[in-house]
CSV table of C-alpha atoms in Angstrom, one decimal:
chain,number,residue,atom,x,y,z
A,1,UNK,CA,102.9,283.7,145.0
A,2,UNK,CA,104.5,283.8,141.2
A,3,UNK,CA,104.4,279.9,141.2
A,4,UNK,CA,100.9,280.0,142.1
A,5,UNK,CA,99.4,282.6,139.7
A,6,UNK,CA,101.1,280.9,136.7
A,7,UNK,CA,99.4,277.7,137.8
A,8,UNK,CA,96.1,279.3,137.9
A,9,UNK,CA,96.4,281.0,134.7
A,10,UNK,CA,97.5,277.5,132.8
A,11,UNK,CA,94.1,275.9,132.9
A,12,UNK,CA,92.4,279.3,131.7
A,13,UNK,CA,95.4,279.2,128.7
A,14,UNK,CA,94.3,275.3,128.2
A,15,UNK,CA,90.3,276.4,128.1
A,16,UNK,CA,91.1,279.0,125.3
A,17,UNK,CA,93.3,276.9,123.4
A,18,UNK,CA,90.6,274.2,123.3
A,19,UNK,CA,88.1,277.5,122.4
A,20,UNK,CA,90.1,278.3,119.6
A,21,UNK,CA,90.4,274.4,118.0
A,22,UNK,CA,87.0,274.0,118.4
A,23,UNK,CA,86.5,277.4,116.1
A,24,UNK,CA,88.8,275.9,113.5
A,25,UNK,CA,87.0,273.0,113.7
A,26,UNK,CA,83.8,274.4,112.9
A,27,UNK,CA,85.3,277.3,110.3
A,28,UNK,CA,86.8,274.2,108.4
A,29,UNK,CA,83.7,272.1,108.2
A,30,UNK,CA,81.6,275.7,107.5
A,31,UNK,CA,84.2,276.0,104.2
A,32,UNK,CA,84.1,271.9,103.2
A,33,UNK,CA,79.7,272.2,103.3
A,34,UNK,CA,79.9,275.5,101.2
A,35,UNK,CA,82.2,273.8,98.5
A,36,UNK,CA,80.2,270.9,98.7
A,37,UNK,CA,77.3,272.9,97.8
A,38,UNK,CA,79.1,274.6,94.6
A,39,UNK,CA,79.5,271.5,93.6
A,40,UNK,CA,77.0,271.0,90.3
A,41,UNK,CA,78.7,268.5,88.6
A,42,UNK,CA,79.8,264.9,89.7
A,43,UNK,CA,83.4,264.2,88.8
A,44,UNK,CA,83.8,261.4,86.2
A,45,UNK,CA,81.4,259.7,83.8
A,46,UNK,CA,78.4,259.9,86.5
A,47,UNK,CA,76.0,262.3,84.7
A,48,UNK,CA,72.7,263.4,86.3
A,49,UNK,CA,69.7,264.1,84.1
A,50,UNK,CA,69.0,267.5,83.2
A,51,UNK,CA,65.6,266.9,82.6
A,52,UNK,CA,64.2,266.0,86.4
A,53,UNK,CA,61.1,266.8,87.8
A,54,UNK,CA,60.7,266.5,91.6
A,55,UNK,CA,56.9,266.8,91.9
A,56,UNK,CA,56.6,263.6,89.4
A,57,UNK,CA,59.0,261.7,91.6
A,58,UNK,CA,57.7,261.8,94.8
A,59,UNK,CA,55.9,258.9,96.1
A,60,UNK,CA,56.4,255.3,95.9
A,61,UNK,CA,59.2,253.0,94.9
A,62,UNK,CA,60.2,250.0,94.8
A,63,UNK,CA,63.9,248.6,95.5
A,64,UNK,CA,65.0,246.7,92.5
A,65,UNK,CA,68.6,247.0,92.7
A,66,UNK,CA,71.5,248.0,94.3
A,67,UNK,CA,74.7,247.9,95.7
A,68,UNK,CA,75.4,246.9,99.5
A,69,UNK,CA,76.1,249.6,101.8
A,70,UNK,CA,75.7,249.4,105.2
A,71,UNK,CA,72.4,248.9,106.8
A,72,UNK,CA,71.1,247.9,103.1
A,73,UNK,CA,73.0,245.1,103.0
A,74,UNK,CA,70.3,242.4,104.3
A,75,UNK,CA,67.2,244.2,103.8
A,76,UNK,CA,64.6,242.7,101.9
A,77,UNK,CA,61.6,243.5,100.7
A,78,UNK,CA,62.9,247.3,100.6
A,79,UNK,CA,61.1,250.5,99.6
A,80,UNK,CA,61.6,254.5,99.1
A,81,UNK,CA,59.2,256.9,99.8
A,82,UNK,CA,60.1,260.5,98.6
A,83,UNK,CA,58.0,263.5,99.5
A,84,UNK,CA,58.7,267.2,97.7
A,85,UNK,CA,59.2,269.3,101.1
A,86,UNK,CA,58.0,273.2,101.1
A,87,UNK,CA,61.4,273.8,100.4
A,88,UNK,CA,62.1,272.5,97.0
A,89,UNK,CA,64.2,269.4,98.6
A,90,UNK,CA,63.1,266.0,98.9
A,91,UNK,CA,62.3,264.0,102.2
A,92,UNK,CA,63.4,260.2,102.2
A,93,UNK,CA,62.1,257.3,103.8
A,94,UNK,CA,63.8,254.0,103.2
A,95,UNK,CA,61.9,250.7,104.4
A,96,UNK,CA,63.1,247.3,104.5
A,97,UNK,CA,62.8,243.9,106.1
A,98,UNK,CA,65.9,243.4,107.8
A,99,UNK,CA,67.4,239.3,107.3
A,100,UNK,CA,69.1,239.3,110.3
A,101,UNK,CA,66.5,240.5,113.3
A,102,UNK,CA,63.2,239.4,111.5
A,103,UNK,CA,62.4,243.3,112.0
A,104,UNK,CA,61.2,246.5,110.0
A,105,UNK,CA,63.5,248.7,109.8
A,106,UNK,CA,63.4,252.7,108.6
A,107,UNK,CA,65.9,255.3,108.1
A,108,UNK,CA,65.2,259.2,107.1
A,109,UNK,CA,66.8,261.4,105.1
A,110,UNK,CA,66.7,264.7,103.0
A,111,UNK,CA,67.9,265.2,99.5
A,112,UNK,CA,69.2,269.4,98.6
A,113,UNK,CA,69.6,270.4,95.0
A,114,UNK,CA,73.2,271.1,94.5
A,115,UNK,CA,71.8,273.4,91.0
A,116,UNK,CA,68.9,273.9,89.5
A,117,UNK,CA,66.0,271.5,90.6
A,118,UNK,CA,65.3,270.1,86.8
A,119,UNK,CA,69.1,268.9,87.4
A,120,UNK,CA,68.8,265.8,88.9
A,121,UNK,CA,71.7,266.5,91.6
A,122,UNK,CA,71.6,266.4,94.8
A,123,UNK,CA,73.4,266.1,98.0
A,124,UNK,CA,71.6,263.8,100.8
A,125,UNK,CA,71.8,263.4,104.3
A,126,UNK,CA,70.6,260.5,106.3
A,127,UNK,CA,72.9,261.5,109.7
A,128,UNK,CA,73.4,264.5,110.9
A,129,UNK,CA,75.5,267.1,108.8
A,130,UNK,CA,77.2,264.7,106.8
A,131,UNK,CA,76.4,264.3,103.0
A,132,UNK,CA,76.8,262.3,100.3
A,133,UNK,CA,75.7,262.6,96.5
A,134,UNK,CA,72.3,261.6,95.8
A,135,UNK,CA,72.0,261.7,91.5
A,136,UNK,CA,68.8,261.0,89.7
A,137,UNK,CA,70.8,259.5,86.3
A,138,UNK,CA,68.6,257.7,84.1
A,139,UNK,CA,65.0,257.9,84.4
A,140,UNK,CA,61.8,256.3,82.5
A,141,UNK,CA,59.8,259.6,80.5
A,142,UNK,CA,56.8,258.3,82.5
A,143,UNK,CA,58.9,258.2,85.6
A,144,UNK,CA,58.1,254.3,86.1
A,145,UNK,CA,61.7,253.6,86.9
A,146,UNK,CA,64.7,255.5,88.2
A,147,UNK,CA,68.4,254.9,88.3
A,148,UNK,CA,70.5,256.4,90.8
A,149,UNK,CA,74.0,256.7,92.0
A,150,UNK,CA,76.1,258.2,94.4
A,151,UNK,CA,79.3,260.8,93.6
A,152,UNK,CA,81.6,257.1,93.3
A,153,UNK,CA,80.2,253.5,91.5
A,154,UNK,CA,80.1,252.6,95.5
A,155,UNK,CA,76.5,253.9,95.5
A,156,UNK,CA,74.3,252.6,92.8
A,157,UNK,CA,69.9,251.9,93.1
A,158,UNK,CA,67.6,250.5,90.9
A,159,UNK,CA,64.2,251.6,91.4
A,160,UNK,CA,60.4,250.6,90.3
A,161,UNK,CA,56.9,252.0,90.8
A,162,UNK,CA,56.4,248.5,90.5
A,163,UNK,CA,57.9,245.2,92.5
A,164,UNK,CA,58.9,243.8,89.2
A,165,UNK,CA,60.7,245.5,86.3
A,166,UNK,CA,61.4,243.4,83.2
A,167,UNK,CA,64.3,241.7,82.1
A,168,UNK,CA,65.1,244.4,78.5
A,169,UNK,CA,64.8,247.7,81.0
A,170,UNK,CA,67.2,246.2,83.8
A,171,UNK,CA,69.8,244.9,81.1
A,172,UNK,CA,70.0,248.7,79.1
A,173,UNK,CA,70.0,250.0,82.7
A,174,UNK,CA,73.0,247.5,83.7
A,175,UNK,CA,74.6,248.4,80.8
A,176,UNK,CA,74.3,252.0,81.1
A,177,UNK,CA,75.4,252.1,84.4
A,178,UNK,CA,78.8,250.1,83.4
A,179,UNK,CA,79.6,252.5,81.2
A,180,UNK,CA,79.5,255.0,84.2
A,181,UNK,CA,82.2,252.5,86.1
A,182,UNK,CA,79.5,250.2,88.0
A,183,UNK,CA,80.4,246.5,88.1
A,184,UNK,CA,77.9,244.4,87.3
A,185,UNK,CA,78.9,242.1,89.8
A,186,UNK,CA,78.4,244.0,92.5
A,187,UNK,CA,74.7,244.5,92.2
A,188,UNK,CA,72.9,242.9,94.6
A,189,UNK,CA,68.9,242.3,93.0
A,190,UNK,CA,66.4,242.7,95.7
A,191,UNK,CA,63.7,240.3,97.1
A,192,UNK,CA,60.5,241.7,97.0
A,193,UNK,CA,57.6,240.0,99.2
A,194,UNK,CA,59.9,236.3,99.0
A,195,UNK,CA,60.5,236.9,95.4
A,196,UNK,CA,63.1,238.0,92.8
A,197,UNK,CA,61.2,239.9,90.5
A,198,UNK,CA,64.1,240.4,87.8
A,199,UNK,CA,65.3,236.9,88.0
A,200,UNK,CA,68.6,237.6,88.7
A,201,UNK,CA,70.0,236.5,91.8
């Protein structure tokens, strides 16, 4: 009869052991998302403006540059659409013609401020709870270009109101950007409609 209630109670022990990781679990990941929060600055020479204005930067852009991540990596033809949400935060819609399937393809994403909103930080999220930075760091006083980068040089874009964005801006741009740590080799210039509108390849 002993032998038999200890066996019974072991799987009750094993459920509340499992109970109890999957607490941690969610306490640490609580802890890591606040921190990430705090976090105002980026670490390094990766400077956001401190001049950004969310209403002016919603809408329309054009792909000029970037580096390959992911999905990115064959589109063509790609485009951002932001929209200012009710909350202050900023709803993303990446489009692009994908090299490999002949398809459309679209992914969705929100951008948080991670300080004040005319500090162009943010944190962005494209799948599920997991972020990444999202930092508005150079951007034309009519808001006709953008340049953005991630909290490493592993995420860099080059964006245009327009599908072409001359040769001068995209070299100071370039240059900029290497002084952050970006290699210049490593941008990839985007297609737009069969055509390289920088004339880089």
């Amino acid at each position: 009869m002993h032998k038999l209630d200890h066996q019974q109670r072991q799987p009750q022990h094993t459920r509340w052991l499992a109970l109890a990781a999957g607490v941690a679990a969610v306490a640490v990941y609580w802890w890591t998302s606040s921190q990430a929060k705090n976090k105002v600055v980026p670490v390094g020479l990766i400077e956001p403006v401190d001049d950004f204005d969310a209403e002016r930067f919603a809408g329309d852009w054009y792909e000029i540059a970037r580096i390959e991540r992911g999905l990115g990596k064959p589109l063509t033809r790609s485009r951002v659409e932001y929209e200012l949400l009710s909350d202050g935060s900023l709803g993303i819609i990446n489009r692009g013609f994908h090299a490999g399937t002949h398809r459309w393809v679209e992914s969705h994403g929100i951008a948080r401020f991670v300080g004040a909103p005319h500090f162009g930080a943010m944190k962005a999220s494209f799948k599920g709870p997991f972020h990444e930075g999202y930092h508005v760091v150079a951007i034309d006083p009519d808001y006709r270009w953008a340049m953005l980068m991630g909290d490493t040089t592993d995420s860099f874009k080059l964006l245009s109101r327009q599908p072409v964005l001359d040769g001068k801006t995209t070299d100071r741009l370039v240059h900029q950007a290497a002084l952050m740590g970006v290699e210049a080799a490593r941008i990839h210039w985007v297609m737009q409609d069969g055509i390289n509108p920088t004339g880089h390849w």
